[in-house]
Amino acid sequence: MNKWIFGAVALAALIVAAFGWPPFSGGPSGKGVLGDGYMSTETGVQRQPNGVYQVSALTRMPDVKADMVRWWFADYLQTTEHYKRWHPTAHVWMDWENKVPGAYVGASHLVHEYIGTELVKLRIQFVPPEEILADADLKPGDVAVCARVGLLETPIYVARMCHIVRDTAFGAEMRSRFWMGHVARREGNDSVTSIEGVFGNTYLARRLAISEADAVALMVHAIEEMGTLADFLPDLHAQETGSFPAPTPSVDLQTGN
């Protein structure tokens, strides 16, 4: 009997060590990020019980409307010059795969960029929000830019992300979420079962592969690039579309009042 008890405890410990607690948990959810208010952490990094690092960044965007962000991704962003304007010191090169005018879902953004001090080459495959967020339920007027993030030179997904943009009294705000450590082999635009996915999604592998410094570097990058976008997007949108939105009232960006 004692051997059976010891064996059961050892097996349970092995499962927890491999997959975290509760085991096999931790898929991204829209429950908080799509809500009306704010979550307890809107800017920061948190290690999840399954080893995934959740990276959060809140960007206030005065005089921006959520639809301008949709326009930026779907219509305007075309060249490396455009991409470098978004983050002049970190963005190096870009191209598109499967891009059609007026849409970003279904396209993949191919980029070279610095996150922290590391040059990374990524394939950011834009997908419908429900593919990333369980219980995705966007409110009218909200914009979701969601993607599976993979390596450009190896057919592997390594993360998931969503930028949720909503209009506010002062313009708009973007609530960005990244989930670092969702690993899958890619064939075309599909995830397939593989040994990389089996072992790459264990708690131990995520602990070893993703450090707090990695998560913080991504958070800082998101804050910088989206803050820069907020600075020039209203004027750029007006110049390119001829649409000049009514000025928004002066608001305290710290309180939203």
mmCIF file of C-alpha atoms in Angstrom:
data_model
loop_
_atom_site.group_PDB
_atom_site.id
_atom_site.type_symbol
_atom_site.label_atom_id
_atom_site.label_comp_id
_atom_site.label_asym_id
_atom_site.label_seq_id
_atom_site.Cartn_x
_atom_site.Cartn_y
_atom_site.Cartn_z
ATOM 1 C CA MET A 1 0.000 0.000 0.000
ATOM 2 C CA ASN A 2 2.768 2.433 0.930
ATOM 3 C CA LYS A 3 4.474 1.779 -2.409
ATOM 4 C CA TRP A 4 1.261 2.638 -4.243
ATOM 5 C CA ILE A 5 0.834 5.841 -2.215
ATOM 6 C CA PHE A 6 4.454 6.816 -2.791
ATOM 7 C CA GLY A 7 4.112 6.090 -6.501
ATOM 8 C CA ALA A 8 0.932 8.173 -6.784
ATOM 9 C CA VAL A 9 2.537 11.102 -4.964
ATOM 10 C CA ALA A 10 5.655 10.877 -7.133
ATOM 11 C CA LEU A 11 3.530 10.802 -10.303
ATOM 12 C CA ALA A 12 1.509 13.807 -9.135
ATOM 13 C CA ALA A 13 4.703 15.703 -8.344
ATOM 14 C CA LEU A 14 6.078 14.878 -11.792
ATOM 15 C CA ILE A 15 2.906 16.115 -13.500
ATOM 16 C CA VAL A 16 2.960 19.374 -11.523
ATOM 17 C CA ALA A 17 6.658 19.868 -12.268
ATOM 18 C CA ALA A 18 6.057 19.321 -15.961
ATOM 19 C CA PHE A 19 2.753 21.111 -16.514
ATOM 20 C CA GLY A 20 2.294 23.446 -13.539
ATOM 21 C CA TRP A 21 -0.692 23.696 -11.206
ATOM 22 C CA PRO A 22 -3.424 23.123 -12.081
ATOM 23 C CA PRO A 23 -1.958 20.955 -14.833
ATOM 24 C CA PHE A 24 -2.726 21.819 -18.473
ATOM 25 C CA SER A 25 -4.248 25.183 -17.422
ATOM 26 C CA GLY A 26 -3.645 28.742 -18.446
ATOM 27 C CA GLY A 27 -5.077 29.408 -21.915
ATOM 28 C CA PRO A 28 -5.605 33.115 -22.690
ATOM 29 C CA SER A 29 -9.025 34.460 -21.716
ATOM 30 C CA GLY A 30 -10.922 37.541 -22.798
ATOM 31 C CA LYS A 31 -12.850 37.705 -19.533
ATOM 32 C CA GLY A 32 -10.741 40.494 -18.037
ATOM 33 C CA VAL A 33 -9.189 42.285 -20.979
ATOM 34 C CA LEU A 34 -12.541 42.684 -22.754
ATOM 35 C CA GLY A 35 -14.331 43.969 -19.652
ATOM 36 C CA ASP A 36 -15.470 47.538 -19.035
ATOM 37 C CA GLY A 37 -13.080 48.330 -16.212
ATOM 38 C CA TYR A 38 -9.464 47.419 -15.609
ATOM 39 C CA MET A 39 -7.657 44.349 -14.354
ATOM 40 C CA SER A 40 -5.430 44.448 -11.282
ATOM 41 C CA THR A 41 -2.384 44.435 -13.574
ATOM 42 C CA GLU A 42 -2.711 46.481 -16.756
ATOM 43 C CA THR A 43 1.030 47.069 -17.125
ATOM 44 C CA GLY A 44 3.454 44.460 -15.832
ATOM 45 C CA VAL A 45 4.626 40.868 -16.172
ATOM 46 C CA GLN A 46 3.320 37.788 -14.371
ATOM 47 C CA ARG A 47 4.429 34.160 -14.453
ATOM 48 C CA GLN A 48 1.312 31.996 -14.786
ATOM 49 C CA PRO A 49 0.862 28.693 -12.899
ATOM 50 C CA ASN A 50 1.628 26.761 -16.106
ATOM 51 C CA GLY A 51 4.889 28.650 -16.688
ATOM 52 C CA VAL A 52 3.589 31.034 -19.369
ATOM 53 C CA TYR A 53 4.640 34.659 -18.915
ATOM 54 C CA GLN A 54 1.758 37.091 -19.337
ATOM 55 C CA VAL A 55 2.963 40.528 -20.410
ATOM 56 C CA SER A 56 0.548 43.452 -20.086
ATOM 57 C CA ALA A 57 0.803 47.040 -21.306
ATOM 58 C CA LEU A 58 -1.773 49.830 -21.185
ATOM 59 C CA THR A 59 -1.316 52.675 -23.677
ATOM 60 C CA ARG A 60 -3.379 55.873 -23.482
ATOM 61 C CA MET A 61 -3.905 57.287 -26.969
ATOM 62 C CA PRO A 62 -5.206 60.897 -26.917
ATOM 63 C CA ASP A 63 -7.188 61.967 -30.009
ATOM 64 C CA VAL A 64 -6.955 58.431 -31.439
ATOM 65 C CA LYS A 65 -10.038 56.383 -32.259
ATOM 66 C CA ALA A 66 -10.046 52.601 -32.138
ATOM 67 C CA ASP A 67 -10.800 52.449 -35.850
ATOM 68 C CA MET A 68 -7.587 54.376 -36.575
ATOM 69 C CA VAL A 69 -5.619 51.473 -35.121
ATOM 70 C CA ARG A 70 -7.542 49.073 -37.361
ATOM 71 C CA TRP A 71 -6.697 51.344 -40.332
ATOM 72 C CA TRP A 72 -2.998 51.397 -39.362
ATOM 73 C CA PHE A 73 -2.711 47.609 -39.551
ATOM 74 C CA ALA A 74 -5.242 46.934 -42.315
ATOM 75 C CA ASP A 75 -4.593 49.783 -44.743
ATOM 76 C CA TYR A 76 -1.539 51.914 -44.070
ATOM 77 C CA LEU A 77 1.365 49.807 -42.772
ATOM 78 C CA GLN A 78 3.080 48.713 -45.992
ATOM 79 C CA THR A 79 6.807 49.421 -46.016
ATOM 80 C CA THR A 80 9.910 49.218 -43.870
ATOM 81 C CA GLU A 81 9.860 53.029 -43.756
ATOM 82 C CA HIS A 82 6.375 52.932 -42.235
ATOM 83 C CA TYR A 83 7.496 50.238 -39.815
ATOM 84 C CA LYS A 84 10.580 52.184 -38.679
ATOM 85 C CA ARG A 85 8.468 55.245 -37.932
ATOM 86 C CA TRP A 86 6.533 53.101 -35.468
ATOM 87 C CA HIS A 87 9.689 52.495 -33.390
ATOM 88 C CA PRO A 88 12.717 54.247 -34.948
ATOM 89 C CA THR A 89 15.355 52.592 -32.753
ATOM 90 C CA ALA A 90 13.994 49.029 -32.582
ATOM 91 C CA HIS A 91 12.261 48.313 -35.890
ATOM 92 C CA VAL A 92 14.613 47.195 -38.654
ATOM 93 C CA TRP A 93 12.686 45.561 -41.529
ATOM 94 C CA MET A 94 9.217 44.318 -42.464
ATOM 95 C CA ASP A 95 7.221 42.599 -45.174
ATOM 96 C CA TRP A 96 3.802 40.988 -45.495
ATOM 97 C CA GLU A 97 2.679 37.482 -46.379
ATOM 98 C CA ASN A 98 -0.880 36.830 -47.652
ATOM 99 C CA LYS A 99 -1.846 40.489 -47.192
ATOM 100 C CA VAL A 100 -4.923 41.892 -48.927
ATOM 101 C CA PRO A 101 -5.926 45.581 -48.883
ATOM 102 C CA GLY A 102 -8.225 46.570 -46.045
ATOM 103 C CA ALA A 103 -7.616 43.555 -43.803
ATOM 104 C CA TYR A 104 -4.988 42.116 -41.499
ATOM 105 C CA VAL A 105 -6.681 38.925 -40.305
ATOM 106 C CA GLY A 106 -5.273 36.114 -42.423
ATOM 107 C CA ALA A 107 -2.033 37.971 -43.141
ATOM 108 C CA SER A 108 1.353 37.474 -41.497
ATOM 109 C CA HIS A 109 3.604 40.390 -40.615
ATOM 110 C CA LEU A 110 7.246 39.431 -41.171
ATOM 111 C CA VAL A 111 9.579 41.553 -39.062
ATOM 112 C CA HIS A 112 13.111 42.048 -37.830
ATOM 113 C CA GLU A 113 13.121 44.048 -34.608
ATOM 114 C CA TYR A 114 15.056 44.546 -31.405
ATOM 115 C CA ILE A 115 13.329 43.483 -28.214
ATOM 116 C CA GLY A 116 15.680 44.679 -25.540
ATOM 117 C CA THR A 117 19.160 44.183 -26.947
ATOM 118 C CA GLU A 118 18.301 41.070 -28.975
ATOM 119 C CA LEU A 119 17.492 41.204 -32.684
ATOM 120 C CA VAL A 120 14.549 38.858 -33.254
ATOM 121 C CA LYS A 121 13.053 37.726 -36.564
ATOM 122 C CA LEU A 122 9.355 37.002 -36.213
ATOM 123 C CA ARG A 123 6.318 35.941 -38.203
ATOM 124 C CA ILE A 124 3.237 37.520 -36.617
ATOM 125 C CA GLN A 125 0.190 35.712 -37.988
ATOM 126 C CA PHE A 126 -2.986 37.727 -37.454
ATOM 127 C CA VAL A 127 -6.048 35.649 -36.588
ATOM 128 C CA PRO A 128 -9.638 36.263 -35.433
ATOM 129 C CA PRO A 129 -9.699 37.155 -31.712
ATOM 130 C CA GLU A 130 -11.636 34.018 -30.803
ATOM 131 C CA GLU A 131 -8.640 31.918 -31.876
ATOM 132 C CA ILE A 132 -6.586 33.500 -29.089
ATOM 133 C CA LEU A 133 -9.119 34.528 -26.455
ATOM 134 C CA ALA A 134 -11.562 32.039 -25.051
ATOM 135 C CA ASP A 135 -14.955 33.730 -24.556
ATOM 136 C CA ALA A 136 -14.022 36.616 -26.890
ATOM 137 C CA ASP A 137 -16.943 39.054 -26.957
ATOM 138 C CA LEU A 138 -15.958 42.416 -28.424
ATOM 139 C CA LYS A 139 -18.135 45.422 -27.742
ATOM 140 C CA PRO A 140 -19.345 47.530 -30.694
ATOM 141 C CA GLY A 141 -16.573 49.873 -31.799
ATOM 142 C CA ASP A 142 -13.772 47.928 -30.119
ATOM 143 C CA VAL A 143 -10.877 46.706 -32.248
ATOM 144 C CA ALA A 144 -8.913 43.517 -31.590
ATOM 145 C CA VAL A 145 -5.546 42.838 -33.189
ATOM 146 C CA CYS A 146 -4.680 39.254 -32.254
ATOM 147 C CA ALA A 147 -1.945 36.972 -33.521
ATOM 148 C CA ARG A 148 0.064 33.820 -33.169
ATOM 149 C CA VAL A 149 3.697 34.855 -32.909
ATOM 150 C CA GLY A 150 6.268 32.558 -34.465
ATOM 151 C CA LEU A 151 9.874 32.469 -35.528
ATOM 152 C CA LEU A 152 10.465 33.752 -39.043
ATOM 153 C CA GLU A 153 13.198 31.301 -40.018
ATOM 154 C CA THR A 154 11.830 28.209 -38.233
ATOM 155 C CA PRO A 155 8.191 27.008 -38.493
ATOM 156 C CA ILE A 156 7.498 27.282 -34.765
ATOM 157 C CA TYR A 157 4.970 29.381 -32.862
ATOM 158 C CA VAL A 158 6.288 30.687 -29.539
ATOM 159 C CA ALA A 159 3.665 33.111 -28.204
ATOM 160 C CA ARG A 160 0.205 34.594 -28.581
ATOM 161 C CA MET A 161 -0.861 38.215 -28.391
ATOM 162 C CA CYS A 162 -3.833 40.571 -28.510
ATOM 163 C CA HIS A 163 -4.139 44.345 -28.613
ATOM 164 C CA ILE A 164 -7.640 45.397 -27.556
ATOM 165 C CA VAL A 165 -8.460 49.018 -28.406
ATOM 166 C CA ARG A 166 -11.495 50.874 -27.116
ATOM 167 C CA ASP A 167 -12.666 54.466 -27.469
ATOM 168 C CA THR A 168 -12.613 56.649 -24.355
ATOM 169 C CA ALA A 169 -13.486 60.212 -23.379
ATOM 170 C CA PHE A 170 -9.965 61.374 -24.292
ATOM 171 C CA GLY A 171 -9.511 59.318 -27.470
ATOM 172 C CA ALA A 172 -8.709 55.636 -27.127
ATOM 173 C CA GLU A 173 -6.696 53.213 -25.067
ATOM 174 C CA MET A 174 -4.951 50.006 -26.011
ATOM 175 C CA ARG A 175 -4.769 47.066 -23.620
ATOM 176 C CA SER A 176 -2.008 44.789 -24.884
ATOM 177 C CA ARG A 177 -1.493 41.206 -23.744
ATOM 178 C CA PHE A 178 1.238 38.772 -24.716
ATOM 179 C CA TRP A 179 1.423 35.159 -23.576
ATOM 180 C CA MET A 180 4.997 33.954 -23.951
ATOM 181 C CA GLY A 181 5.489 30.200 -24.058
ATOM 182 C CA HIS A 182 2.699 28.809 -26.240
ATOM 183 C CA VAL A 183 4.741 26.522 -28.475
ATOM 184 C CA ALA A 184 3.553 24.669 -31.577
ATOM 185 C CA ARG A 185 5.020 23.525 -34.858
ATOM 186 C CA ARG A 186 3.564 25.346 -37.850
ATOM 187 C CA GLU A 187 2.588 23.935 -41.236
ATOM 188 C CA GLY A 188 1.424 26.786 -43.440
ATOM 189 C CA ASN A 189 -0.914 28.713 -41.153
ATOM 190 C CA ASP A 190 -1.860 25.725 -39.005
ATOM 191 C CA SER A 191 -0.588 24.396 -35.699
ATOM 192 C CA VAL A 192 0.221 20.689 -35.808
ATOM 193 C CA THR A 193 0.985 18.116 -33.149
ATOM 194 C CA SER A 194 4.712 17.760 -32.645
ATOM 195 C CA ILE A 195 7.385 16.838 -30.143
ATOM 196 C CA GLU A 196 8.242 20.551 -29.893
ATOM 197 C CA GLY A 197 4.717 21.291 -28.733
ATOM 198 C CA VAL A 198 4.628 18.433 -26.236
ATOM 199 C CA PHE A 199 7.848 19.391 -24.489
ATOM 200 C CA GLY A 200 7.838 23.128 -25.234
ATOM 201 C CA ASN A 201 4.560 23.642 -23.371
ATOM 202 C CA THR A 202 5.682 22.009 -20.142
ATOM 203 C CA TYR A 203 6.156 24.133 -17.057
ATOM 204 C CA LEU A 204 9.829 23.218 -16.843
ATOM 205 C CA ALA A 205 10.540 24.138 -20.461
ATOM 206 C CA ARG A 206 8.800 27.478 -20.079
ATOM 207 C CA ARG A 207 10.710 28.221 -16.876
ATOM 208 C CA LEU A 208 13.988 27.482 -18.612
ATOM 209 C CA ALA A 209 13.222 29.234 -21.905
ATOM 210 C CA ILE A 210 11.554 32.463 -20.736
ATOM 211 C CA SER A 211 13.071 34.712 -18.093
ATOM 212 C CA GLU A 212 11.554 37.674 -16.297
ATOM 213 C CA ALA A 213 14.043 39.875 -18.165
ATOM 214 C CA ASP A 214 12.642 38.571 -21.476
ATOM 215 C CA ALA A 215 9.113 39.454 -20.387
ATOM 216 C CA VAL A 216 10.096 42.918 -19.156
ATOM 217 C CA ALA A 217 11.938 43.646 -22.417
ATOM 218 C CA LEU A 218 8.781 42.784 -24.380
ATOM 219 C CA MET A 219 6.651 44.971 -22.099
ATOM 220 C CA VAL A 220 9.001 47.945 -22.541
ATOM 221 C CA HIS A 221 9.029 47.419 -26.320
ATOM 222 C CA ALA A 222 5.220 47.416 -26.439
ATOM 223 C CA ILE A 223 4.979 50.561 -24.315
ATOM 224 C CA GLU A 224 7.478 52.359 -26.527
ATOM 225 C CA GLU A 225 6.068 51.380 -29.912
ATOM 226 C CA MET A 226 2.420 51.918 -29.036
ATOM 227 C CA GLY A 227 3.205 55.216 -27.323
ATOM 228 C CA THR A 228 4.996 56.351 -30.476
ATOM 229 C CA LEU A 229 2.057 55.216 -32.615
ATOM 230 C CA ALA A 230 -0.322 57.213 -30.425
ATOM 231 C CA ASP A 231 1.771 60.350 -30.950
ATOM 232 C CA PHE A 232 1.594 60.424 -34.746
ATOM 233 C CA LEU A 233 -1.487 58.376 -35.667
ATOM 234 C CA PRO A 234 -4.170 61.113 -35.432
ATOM 235 C CA ASP A 235 -2.330 63.461 -37.808
ATOM 236 C CA LEU A 236 -1.270 60.640 -40.135
ATOM 237 C CA HIS A 237 -4.816 59.297 -40.376
ATOM 238 C CA ALA A 238 -6.177 62.773 -41.102
ATOM 239 C CA GLN A 239 -3.565 63.425 -43.788
ATOM 240 C CA GLU A 240 -4.072 60.082 -45.517
ATOM 241 C CA THR A 241 -7.859 59.845 -45.319
ATOM 242 C CA GLY A 242 -8.949 63.484 -45.194
ATOM 243 C CA SER A 243 -10.948 62.652 -42.082
ATOM 244 C CA PHE A 244 -10.410 65.107 -39.229
ATOM 245 C CA PRO A 245 -12.093 63.910 -36.019
ATOM 246 C CA ALA A 246 -13.615 66.408 -33.635
ATOM 247 C CA PRO A 247 -11.158 67.368 -30.868
ATOM 248 C CA THR A 248 -11.608 65.441 -27.652
ATOM 249 C CA PRO A 249 -12.023 67.241 -24.327
ATOM 250 C CA SER A 250 -9.063 67.719 -22.013
ATOM 251 C CA VAL A 251 -8.830 64.717 -19.699
ATOM 252 C CA ASP A 252 -6.474 63.662 -16.914
ATOM 253 C CA LEU A 253 -4.820 60.593 -18.484
ATOM 254 C CA GLN A 254 -3.989 59.153 -15.070
ATOM 255 C CA THR A 255 -7.608 59.002 -13.931
ATOM 256 C CA GLY A 256 -9.494 59.143 -17.220
ATOM 257 C CA ASN A 257 -11.580 62.057 -15.849
#
